Short mmCIF file of C-alpha atoms in Angstrom, two decimals:
data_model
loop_
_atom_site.label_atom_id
_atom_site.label_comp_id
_atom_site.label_asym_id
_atom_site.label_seq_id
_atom_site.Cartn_x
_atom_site.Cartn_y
_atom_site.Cartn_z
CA UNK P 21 0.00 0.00 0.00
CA UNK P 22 1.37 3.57 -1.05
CA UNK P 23 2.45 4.87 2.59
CA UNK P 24 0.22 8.21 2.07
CA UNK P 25 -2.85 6.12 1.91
CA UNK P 26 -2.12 5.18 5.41
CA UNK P 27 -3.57 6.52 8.67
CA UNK P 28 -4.01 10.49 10.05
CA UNK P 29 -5.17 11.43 13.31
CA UNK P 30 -6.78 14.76 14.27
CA UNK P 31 -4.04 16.81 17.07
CA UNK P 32 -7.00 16.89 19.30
CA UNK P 33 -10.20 14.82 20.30
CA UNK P 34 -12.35 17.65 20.00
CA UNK P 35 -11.93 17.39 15.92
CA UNK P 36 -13.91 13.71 16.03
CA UNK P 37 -15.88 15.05 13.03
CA UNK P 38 -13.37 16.08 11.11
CA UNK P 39 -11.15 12.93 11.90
CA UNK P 40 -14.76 10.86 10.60
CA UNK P 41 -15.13 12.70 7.56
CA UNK P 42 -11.42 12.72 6.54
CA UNK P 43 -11.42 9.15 7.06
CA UNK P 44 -14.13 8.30 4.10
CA UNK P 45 -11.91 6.30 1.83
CA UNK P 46 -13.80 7.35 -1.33
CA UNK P 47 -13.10 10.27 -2.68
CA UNK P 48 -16.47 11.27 -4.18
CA UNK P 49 -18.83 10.77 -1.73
CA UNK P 50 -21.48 13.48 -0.23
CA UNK P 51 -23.85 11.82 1.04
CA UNK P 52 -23.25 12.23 4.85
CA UNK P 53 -23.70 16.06 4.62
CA UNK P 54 -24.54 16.67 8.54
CA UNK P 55 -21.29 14.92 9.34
CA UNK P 56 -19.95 17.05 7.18
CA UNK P 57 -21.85 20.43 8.89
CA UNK P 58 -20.70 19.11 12.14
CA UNK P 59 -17.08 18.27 10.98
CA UNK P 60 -16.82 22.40 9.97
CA UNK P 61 -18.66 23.60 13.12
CA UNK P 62 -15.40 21.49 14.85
CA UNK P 63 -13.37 23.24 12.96
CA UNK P 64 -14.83 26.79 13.22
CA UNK P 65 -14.61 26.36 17.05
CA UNK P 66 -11.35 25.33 16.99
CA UNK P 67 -9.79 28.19 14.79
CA UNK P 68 -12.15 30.65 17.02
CA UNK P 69 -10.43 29.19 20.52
CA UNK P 70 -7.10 29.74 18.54
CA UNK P 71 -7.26 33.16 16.13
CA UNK P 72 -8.50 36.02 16.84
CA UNK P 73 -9.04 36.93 13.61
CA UNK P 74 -11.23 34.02 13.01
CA UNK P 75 -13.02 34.45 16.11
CA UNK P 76 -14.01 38.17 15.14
CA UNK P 77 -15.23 36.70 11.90
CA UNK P 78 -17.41 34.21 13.27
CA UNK P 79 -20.77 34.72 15.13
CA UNK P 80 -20.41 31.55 17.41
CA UNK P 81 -23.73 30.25 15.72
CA UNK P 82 -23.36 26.31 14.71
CA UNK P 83 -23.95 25.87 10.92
CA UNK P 84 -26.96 24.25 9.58
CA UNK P 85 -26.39 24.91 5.92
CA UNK P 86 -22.94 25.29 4.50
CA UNK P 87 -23.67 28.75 2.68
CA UNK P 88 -24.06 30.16 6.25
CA UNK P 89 -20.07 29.49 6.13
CA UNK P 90 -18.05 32.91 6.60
CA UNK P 91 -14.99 32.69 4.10
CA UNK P 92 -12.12 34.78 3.98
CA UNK P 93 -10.82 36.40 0.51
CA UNK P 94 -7.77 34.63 -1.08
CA UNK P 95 -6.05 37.80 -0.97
CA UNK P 96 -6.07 38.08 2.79
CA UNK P 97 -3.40 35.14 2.81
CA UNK P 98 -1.23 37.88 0.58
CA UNK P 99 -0.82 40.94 3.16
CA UNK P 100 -1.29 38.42 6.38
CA UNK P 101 0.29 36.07 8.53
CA UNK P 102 -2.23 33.78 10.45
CA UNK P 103 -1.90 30.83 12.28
CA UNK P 104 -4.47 28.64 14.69
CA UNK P 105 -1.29 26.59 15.56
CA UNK P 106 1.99 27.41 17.84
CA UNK P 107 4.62 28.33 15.03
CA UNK P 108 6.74 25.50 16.58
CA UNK P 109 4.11 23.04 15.46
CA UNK P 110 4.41 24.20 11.65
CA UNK P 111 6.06 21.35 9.17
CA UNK P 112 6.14 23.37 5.94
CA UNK P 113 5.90 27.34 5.07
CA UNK P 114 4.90 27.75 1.79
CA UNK P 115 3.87 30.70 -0.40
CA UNK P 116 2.56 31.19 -3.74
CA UNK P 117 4.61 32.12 -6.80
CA UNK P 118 5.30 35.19 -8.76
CA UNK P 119 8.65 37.06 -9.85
CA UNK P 120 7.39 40.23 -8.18
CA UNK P 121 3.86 41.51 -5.74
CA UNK P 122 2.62 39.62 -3.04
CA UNK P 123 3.12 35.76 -2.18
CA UNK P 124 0.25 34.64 0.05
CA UNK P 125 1.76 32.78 2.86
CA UNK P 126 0.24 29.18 4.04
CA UNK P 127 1.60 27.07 6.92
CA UNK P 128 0.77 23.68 7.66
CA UNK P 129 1.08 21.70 10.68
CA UNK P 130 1.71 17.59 10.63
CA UNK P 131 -2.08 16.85 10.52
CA UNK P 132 -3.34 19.46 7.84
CA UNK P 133 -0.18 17.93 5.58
CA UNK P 134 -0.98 14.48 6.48
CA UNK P 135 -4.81 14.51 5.56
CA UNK P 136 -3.81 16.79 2.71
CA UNK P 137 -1.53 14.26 0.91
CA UNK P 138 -4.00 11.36 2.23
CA UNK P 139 -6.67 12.96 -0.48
CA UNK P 140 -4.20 13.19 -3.07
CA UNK P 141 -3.13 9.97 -2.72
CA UNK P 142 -6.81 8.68 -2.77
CA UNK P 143 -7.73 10.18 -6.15
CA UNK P 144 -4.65 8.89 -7.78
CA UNK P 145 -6.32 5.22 -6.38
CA UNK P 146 -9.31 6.19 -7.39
CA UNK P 147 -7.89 6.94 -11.08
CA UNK P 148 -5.33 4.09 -10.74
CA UNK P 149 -2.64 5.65 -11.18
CA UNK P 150 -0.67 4.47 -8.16
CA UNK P 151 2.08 2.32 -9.28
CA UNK P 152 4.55 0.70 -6.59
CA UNK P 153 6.18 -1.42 -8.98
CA UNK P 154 7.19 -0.25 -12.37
CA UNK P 155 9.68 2.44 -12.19
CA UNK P 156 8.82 5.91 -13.84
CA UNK P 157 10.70 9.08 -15.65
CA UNK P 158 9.52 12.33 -14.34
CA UNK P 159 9.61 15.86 -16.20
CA UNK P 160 7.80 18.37 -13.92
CA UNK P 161 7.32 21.66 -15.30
CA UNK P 162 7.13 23.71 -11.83
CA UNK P 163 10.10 25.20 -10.08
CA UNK P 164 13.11 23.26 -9.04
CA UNK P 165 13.62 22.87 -5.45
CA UNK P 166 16.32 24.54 -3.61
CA UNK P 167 17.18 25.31 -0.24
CA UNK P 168 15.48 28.83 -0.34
CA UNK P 169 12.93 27.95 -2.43
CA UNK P 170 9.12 27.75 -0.33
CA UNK P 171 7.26 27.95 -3.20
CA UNK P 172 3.98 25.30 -3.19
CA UNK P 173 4.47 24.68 -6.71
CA UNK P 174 7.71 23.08 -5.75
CA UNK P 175 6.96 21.20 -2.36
CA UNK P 176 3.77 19.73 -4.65
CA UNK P 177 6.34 18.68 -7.45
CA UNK P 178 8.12 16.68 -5.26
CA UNK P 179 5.19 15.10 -3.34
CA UNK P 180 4.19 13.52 -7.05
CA UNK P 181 6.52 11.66 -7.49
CA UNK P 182 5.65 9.47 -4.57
CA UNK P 183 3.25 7.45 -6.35
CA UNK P 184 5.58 5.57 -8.74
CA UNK P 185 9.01 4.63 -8.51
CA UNK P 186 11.03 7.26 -10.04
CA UNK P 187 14.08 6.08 -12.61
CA UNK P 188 14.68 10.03 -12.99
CA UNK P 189 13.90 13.63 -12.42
CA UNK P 190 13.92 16.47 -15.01
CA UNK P 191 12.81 19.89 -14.10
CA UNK P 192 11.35 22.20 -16.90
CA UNK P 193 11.84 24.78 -14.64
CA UNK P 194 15.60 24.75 -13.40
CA UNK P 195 17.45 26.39 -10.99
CA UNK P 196 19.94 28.72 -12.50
CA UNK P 197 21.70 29.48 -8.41
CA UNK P 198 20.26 32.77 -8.67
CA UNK P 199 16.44 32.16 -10.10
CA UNK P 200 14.44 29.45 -12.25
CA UNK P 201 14.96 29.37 -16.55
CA UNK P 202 12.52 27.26 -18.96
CA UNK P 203 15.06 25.39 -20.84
CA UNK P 204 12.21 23.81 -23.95
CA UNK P 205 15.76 22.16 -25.58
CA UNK P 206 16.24 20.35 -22.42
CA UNK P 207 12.87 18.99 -21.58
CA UNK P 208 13.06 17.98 -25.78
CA UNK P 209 16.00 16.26 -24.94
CA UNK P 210 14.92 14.09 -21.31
CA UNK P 211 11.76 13.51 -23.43
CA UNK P 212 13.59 11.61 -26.43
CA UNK P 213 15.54 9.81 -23.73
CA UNK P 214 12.54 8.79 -22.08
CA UNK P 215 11.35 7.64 -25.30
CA UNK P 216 14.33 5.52 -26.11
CA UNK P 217 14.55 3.94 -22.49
CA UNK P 218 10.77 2.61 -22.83
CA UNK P 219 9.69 3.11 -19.33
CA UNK P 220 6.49 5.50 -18.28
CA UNK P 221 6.56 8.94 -18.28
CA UNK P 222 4.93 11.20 -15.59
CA UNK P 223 4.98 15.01 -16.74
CA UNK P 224 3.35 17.25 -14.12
CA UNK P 225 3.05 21.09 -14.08
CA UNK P 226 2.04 24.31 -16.20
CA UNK P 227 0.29 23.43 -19.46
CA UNK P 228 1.98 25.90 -21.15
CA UNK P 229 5.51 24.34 -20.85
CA UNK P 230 4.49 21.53 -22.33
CA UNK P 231 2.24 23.09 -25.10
CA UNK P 232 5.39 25.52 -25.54
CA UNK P 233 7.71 22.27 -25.40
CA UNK P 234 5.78 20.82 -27.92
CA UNK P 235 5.93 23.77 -30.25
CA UNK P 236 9.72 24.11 -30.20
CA UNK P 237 9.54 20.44 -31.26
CA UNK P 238 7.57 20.82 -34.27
CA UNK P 239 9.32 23.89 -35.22
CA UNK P 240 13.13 21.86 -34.97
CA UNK P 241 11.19 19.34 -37.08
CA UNK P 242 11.18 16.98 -34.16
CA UNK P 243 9.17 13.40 -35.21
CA UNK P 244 6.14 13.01 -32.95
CA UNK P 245 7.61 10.83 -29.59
CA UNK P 246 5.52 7.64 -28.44
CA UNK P 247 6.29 7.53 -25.20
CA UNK P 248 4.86 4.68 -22.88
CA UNK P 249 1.31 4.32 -23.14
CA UNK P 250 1.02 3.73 -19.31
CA UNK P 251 2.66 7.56 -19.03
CA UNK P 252 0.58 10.30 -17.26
CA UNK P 253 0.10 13.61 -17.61
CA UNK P 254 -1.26 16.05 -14.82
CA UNK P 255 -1.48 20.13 -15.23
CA UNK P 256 -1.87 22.90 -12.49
CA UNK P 257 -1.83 25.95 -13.00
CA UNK P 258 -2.81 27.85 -16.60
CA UNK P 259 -1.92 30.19 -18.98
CA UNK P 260 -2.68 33.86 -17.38
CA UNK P 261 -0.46 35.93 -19.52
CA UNK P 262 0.34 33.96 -22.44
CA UNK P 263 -3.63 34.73 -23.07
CA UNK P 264 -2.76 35.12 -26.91
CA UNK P 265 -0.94 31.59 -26.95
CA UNK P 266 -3.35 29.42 -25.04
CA UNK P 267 -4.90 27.20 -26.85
CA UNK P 268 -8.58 24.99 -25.31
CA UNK P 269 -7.71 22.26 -23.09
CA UNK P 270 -9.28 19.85 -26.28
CA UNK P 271 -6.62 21.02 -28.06
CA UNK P 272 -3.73 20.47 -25.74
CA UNK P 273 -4.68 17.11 -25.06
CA UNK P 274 -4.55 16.18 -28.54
CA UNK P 275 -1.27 17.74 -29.22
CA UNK P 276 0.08 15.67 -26.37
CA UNK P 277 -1.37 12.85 -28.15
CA UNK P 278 -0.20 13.05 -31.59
CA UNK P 279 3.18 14.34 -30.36
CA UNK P 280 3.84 11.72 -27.42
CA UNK P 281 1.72 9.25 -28.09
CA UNK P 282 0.12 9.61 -24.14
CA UNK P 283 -3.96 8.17 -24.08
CA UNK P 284 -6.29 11.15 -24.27
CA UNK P 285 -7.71 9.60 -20.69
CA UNK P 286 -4.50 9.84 -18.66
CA UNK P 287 -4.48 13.26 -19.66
CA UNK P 288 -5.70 15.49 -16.67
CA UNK P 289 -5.85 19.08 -15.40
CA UNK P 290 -6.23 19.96 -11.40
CA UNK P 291 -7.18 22.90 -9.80
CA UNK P 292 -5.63 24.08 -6.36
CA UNK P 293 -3.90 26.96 -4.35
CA UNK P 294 -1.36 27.49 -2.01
CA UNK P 295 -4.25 29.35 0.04
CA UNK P 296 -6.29 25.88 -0.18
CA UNK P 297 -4.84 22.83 -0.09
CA UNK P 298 -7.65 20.61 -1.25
CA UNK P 299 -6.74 18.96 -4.52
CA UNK P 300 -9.54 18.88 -7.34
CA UNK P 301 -8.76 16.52 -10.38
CA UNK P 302 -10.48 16.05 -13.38
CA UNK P 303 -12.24 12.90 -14.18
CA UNK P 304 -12.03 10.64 -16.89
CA UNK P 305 -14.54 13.04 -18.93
CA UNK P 306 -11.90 15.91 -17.52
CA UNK P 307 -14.42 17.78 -15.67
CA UNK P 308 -13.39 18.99 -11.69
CA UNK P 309 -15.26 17.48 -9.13
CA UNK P 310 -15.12 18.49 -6.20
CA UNK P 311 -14.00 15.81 -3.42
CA UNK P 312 -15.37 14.03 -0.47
CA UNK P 313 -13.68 16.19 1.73
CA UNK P 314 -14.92 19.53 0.49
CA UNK P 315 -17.53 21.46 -0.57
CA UNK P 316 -17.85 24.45 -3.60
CA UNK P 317 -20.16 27.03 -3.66
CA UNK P 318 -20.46 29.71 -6.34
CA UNK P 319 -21.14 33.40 -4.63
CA UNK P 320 -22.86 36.29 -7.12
CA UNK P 321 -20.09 38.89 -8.27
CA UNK P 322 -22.34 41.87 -6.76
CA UNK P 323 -24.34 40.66 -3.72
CA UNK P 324 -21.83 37.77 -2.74
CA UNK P 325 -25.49 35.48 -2.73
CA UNK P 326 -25.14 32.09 -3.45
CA UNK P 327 -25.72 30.88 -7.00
CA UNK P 328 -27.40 27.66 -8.10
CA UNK P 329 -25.93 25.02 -10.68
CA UNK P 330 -24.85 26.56 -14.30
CA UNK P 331 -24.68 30.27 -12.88
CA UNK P 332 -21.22 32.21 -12.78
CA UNK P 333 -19.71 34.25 -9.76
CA UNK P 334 -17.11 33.66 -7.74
CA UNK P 335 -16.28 30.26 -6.12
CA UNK P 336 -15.64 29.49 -2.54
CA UNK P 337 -14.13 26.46 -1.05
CA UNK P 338 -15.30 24.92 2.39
CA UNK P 339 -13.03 22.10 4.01
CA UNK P 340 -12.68 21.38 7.27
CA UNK P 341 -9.59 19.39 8.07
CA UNK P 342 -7.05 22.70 8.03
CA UNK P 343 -6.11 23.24 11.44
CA UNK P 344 -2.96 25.22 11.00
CA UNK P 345 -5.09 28.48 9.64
CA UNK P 346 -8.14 29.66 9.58
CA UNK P 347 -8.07 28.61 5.47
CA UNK P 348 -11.11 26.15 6.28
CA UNK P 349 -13.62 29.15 3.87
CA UNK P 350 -11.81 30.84 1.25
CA UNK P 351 -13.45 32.76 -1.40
CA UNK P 352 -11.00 33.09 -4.48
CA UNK P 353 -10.56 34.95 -6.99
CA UNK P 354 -11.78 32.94 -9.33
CA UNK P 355 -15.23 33.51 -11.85
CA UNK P 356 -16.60 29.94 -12.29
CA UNK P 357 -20.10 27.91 -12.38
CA UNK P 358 -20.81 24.99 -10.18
CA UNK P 359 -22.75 21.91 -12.08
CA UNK P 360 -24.70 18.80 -11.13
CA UNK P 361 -22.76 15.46 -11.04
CA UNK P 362 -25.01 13.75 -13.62
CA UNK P 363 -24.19 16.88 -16.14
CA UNK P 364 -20.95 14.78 -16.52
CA UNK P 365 -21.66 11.21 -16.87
CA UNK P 366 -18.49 9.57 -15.29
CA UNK P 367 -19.60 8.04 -12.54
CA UNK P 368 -18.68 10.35 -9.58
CA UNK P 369 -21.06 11.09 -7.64
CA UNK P 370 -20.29 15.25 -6.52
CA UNK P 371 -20.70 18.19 -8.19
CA UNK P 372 -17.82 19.54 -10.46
CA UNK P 373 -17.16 23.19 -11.45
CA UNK P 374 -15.64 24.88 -14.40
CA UNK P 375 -13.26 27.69 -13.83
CA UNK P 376 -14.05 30.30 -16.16
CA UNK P 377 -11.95 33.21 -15.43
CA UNK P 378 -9.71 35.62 -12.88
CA UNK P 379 -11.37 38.44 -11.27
CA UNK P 380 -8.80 40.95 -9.62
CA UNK P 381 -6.45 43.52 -10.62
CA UNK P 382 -2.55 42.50 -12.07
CA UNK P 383 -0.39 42.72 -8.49
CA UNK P 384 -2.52 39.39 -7.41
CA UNK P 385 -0.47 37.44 -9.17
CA UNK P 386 -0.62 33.27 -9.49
CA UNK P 387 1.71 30.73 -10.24
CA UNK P 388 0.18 30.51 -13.50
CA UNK P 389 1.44 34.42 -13.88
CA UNK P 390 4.84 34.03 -12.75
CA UNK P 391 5.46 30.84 -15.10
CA UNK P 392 3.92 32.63 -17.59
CA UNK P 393 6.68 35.41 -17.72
CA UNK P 394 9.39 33.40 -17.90
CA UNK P 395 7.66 31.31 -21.32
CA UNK P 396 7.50 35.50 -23.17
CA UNK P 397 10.22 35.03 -25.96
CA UNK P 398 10.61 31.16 -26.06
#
């Protein structure tokens, strides 16, 4: 069994919700929605005993439906420090990317890590993509870790490659000693020797290095790769300022395919932030649903009202198991539209949402943004 499927225990027995809920094996699964009401009134009451900040937010009053949820703004995390934990107790400090502007900062005790990586690892079982046998090449397209490098993009990077045996590691995105370079000649070149060495390939990152990647090939007059067809494929992130280059997710996914020869269906996007640590994957029809473990709901751009199914607005996320800030309600930045689970057709049984824009003005900037930069000219 992959070790990050294993056991995680709540750092207190007042969290016996929230230890419940987190423990539902299957990742797309709402059906016990007052455990999940009780698991955030835990967890509201525990970041109001702990944060002042929360506790001014908060009225005290238990929840009895989730829109009653107060949220904070994504952007809060950029111009604030807050934890609901000792700073002794904090495992990792990460912050968000971007060359210049704010960097929201996120710390996460053992537990909030633990349960975090514990999802993960149960939609890649869900998907089947765990693999503790055959031994994979990697080419992640995020930034290359380094001593003074806290970026989430990079801590996630390294966390994927946990779920196959890795023959070798190949950054898109390396460290030059004084900053990060997209080297497209490079990534060609680990690509053609992943090729010739016949083992699966797991590329993970910015779509836009490998649609860029991809390009350069075409343009050398590179032949079309066919890599393993057990490899993967698995985006974060987007395209925000490279708007003129991006091309429909369709259309990526079929480059990838007639230039590396990867399945259309092990082909996915995700959708997370450093200032929520819930992962959301798409399915097989490559549509995000959102997980056991969480709940979405999509707020009206002028009156902040909730919206039902197929409208637009901006989306909050609701999860309960972060105890090391008060991060359990965050309202992004985000425009998107929240749809019913049988508008897909997969199988999974949640709601999925599709993310249809940024709201915001150009100093919040994303990892998306900051990759983005360094792609201008390549």
């Amino acid at each position: 069994m992959n070790p990050h499927l294993g056991p995680a225990t709540v750092p207190d027995s007042s969290l016996g919700a929230v230890q419940q809920l987190c423990d539902i094996a299957a990742p797309y699964d709402h059906s016990d929605q007052e455990l999940f009401l009780e698991a955030m009134n835990e967890s509201n009451r525990w970041h109001a005993s702990r944060n002042d900040f929360f506790r001014s937010l908060w009225n005290g009053k238990p929840l009895k439906d989730i829109t009653e949820q107060p949220y904070v703004h994504a952007n809060f995390f950029k111009m604030h420090e807050v934890l609901s934990v000792p700073r002794d107790e904090v495992v990792v400090h990460a912050t968000s990317s971007g060359t210049t502007g704010q960097k929201s900062q996120m710390f996460w005790d053992a537990w909030t890590l633990r349960a975090g990586q514990r999802m993960v690892a149960r939609i890649y079982d869900h998907n089947g993509f765990i693999d503790d046998t055959e031994p994979v090449h990697y080419l992640i397209n995020l930034n290359q870790p380094a001593p003074d490098v806290k970026l989430g993009s990079s801590f996630t990077g390294q966390f994927m490659t946990d779920f196959a045996p890795v023959r070798s590691v190949d950054y898109g995105l390396a460290h030059t000693g004084t900053g990060h370079e997209f080297d497209a000649f490079g990534s060609i070149r680990a690509l053609q020797q992943f090729a010739d060495s016949g083992l699966p390939v797991r590329i993970f990152g910015f779509p836009a290095f490998l649609s860029f990647t991809l390009d350069r090939m075409r343009a050398m007059g590179v032949e079309p790769i066919r890599l393993n067809e057990r490899s993967l494929v698995w985006f974060g992130g987007g395209w925000k300022g490279n708007a003129d280059k991006q091309i429909s997710k369709a259309e990526l996914r079929a480059k990838v395919t007639e230039m590396l020869g990867i399945p259309d269906a092990r082909i996915r996007d995700s959708y997370g932030s450093v200032e929520h640590s819930v992962p959301y994957v798409e399915c097989s029809h490559h549509n995000l649903h959102v997980p056991t473990w969480s709940r979405a709901i999509v707020r009206d751009v002028r009156t902040l009202e909730p919206l039902p199914y197929g409208e637009s607005g901006y989306i909050q996320f609701v999860s309960p198991y972060i105890t090391s800030a008060p991060a359990q309600s965050v309202l992004m930045g985000d425009l998107a539209a929240l749809h019913a689970p049988e508008e897909c057709g997969c199988g999974n049984e949640t709601p999925w949402f599709e993310i249809l824009g940024r709201a915001g003005v150009s100093r919040n900037r994303s990892c998306a943004i900051a990759a983005a930069e360094l792609l201008k000219g390549n």
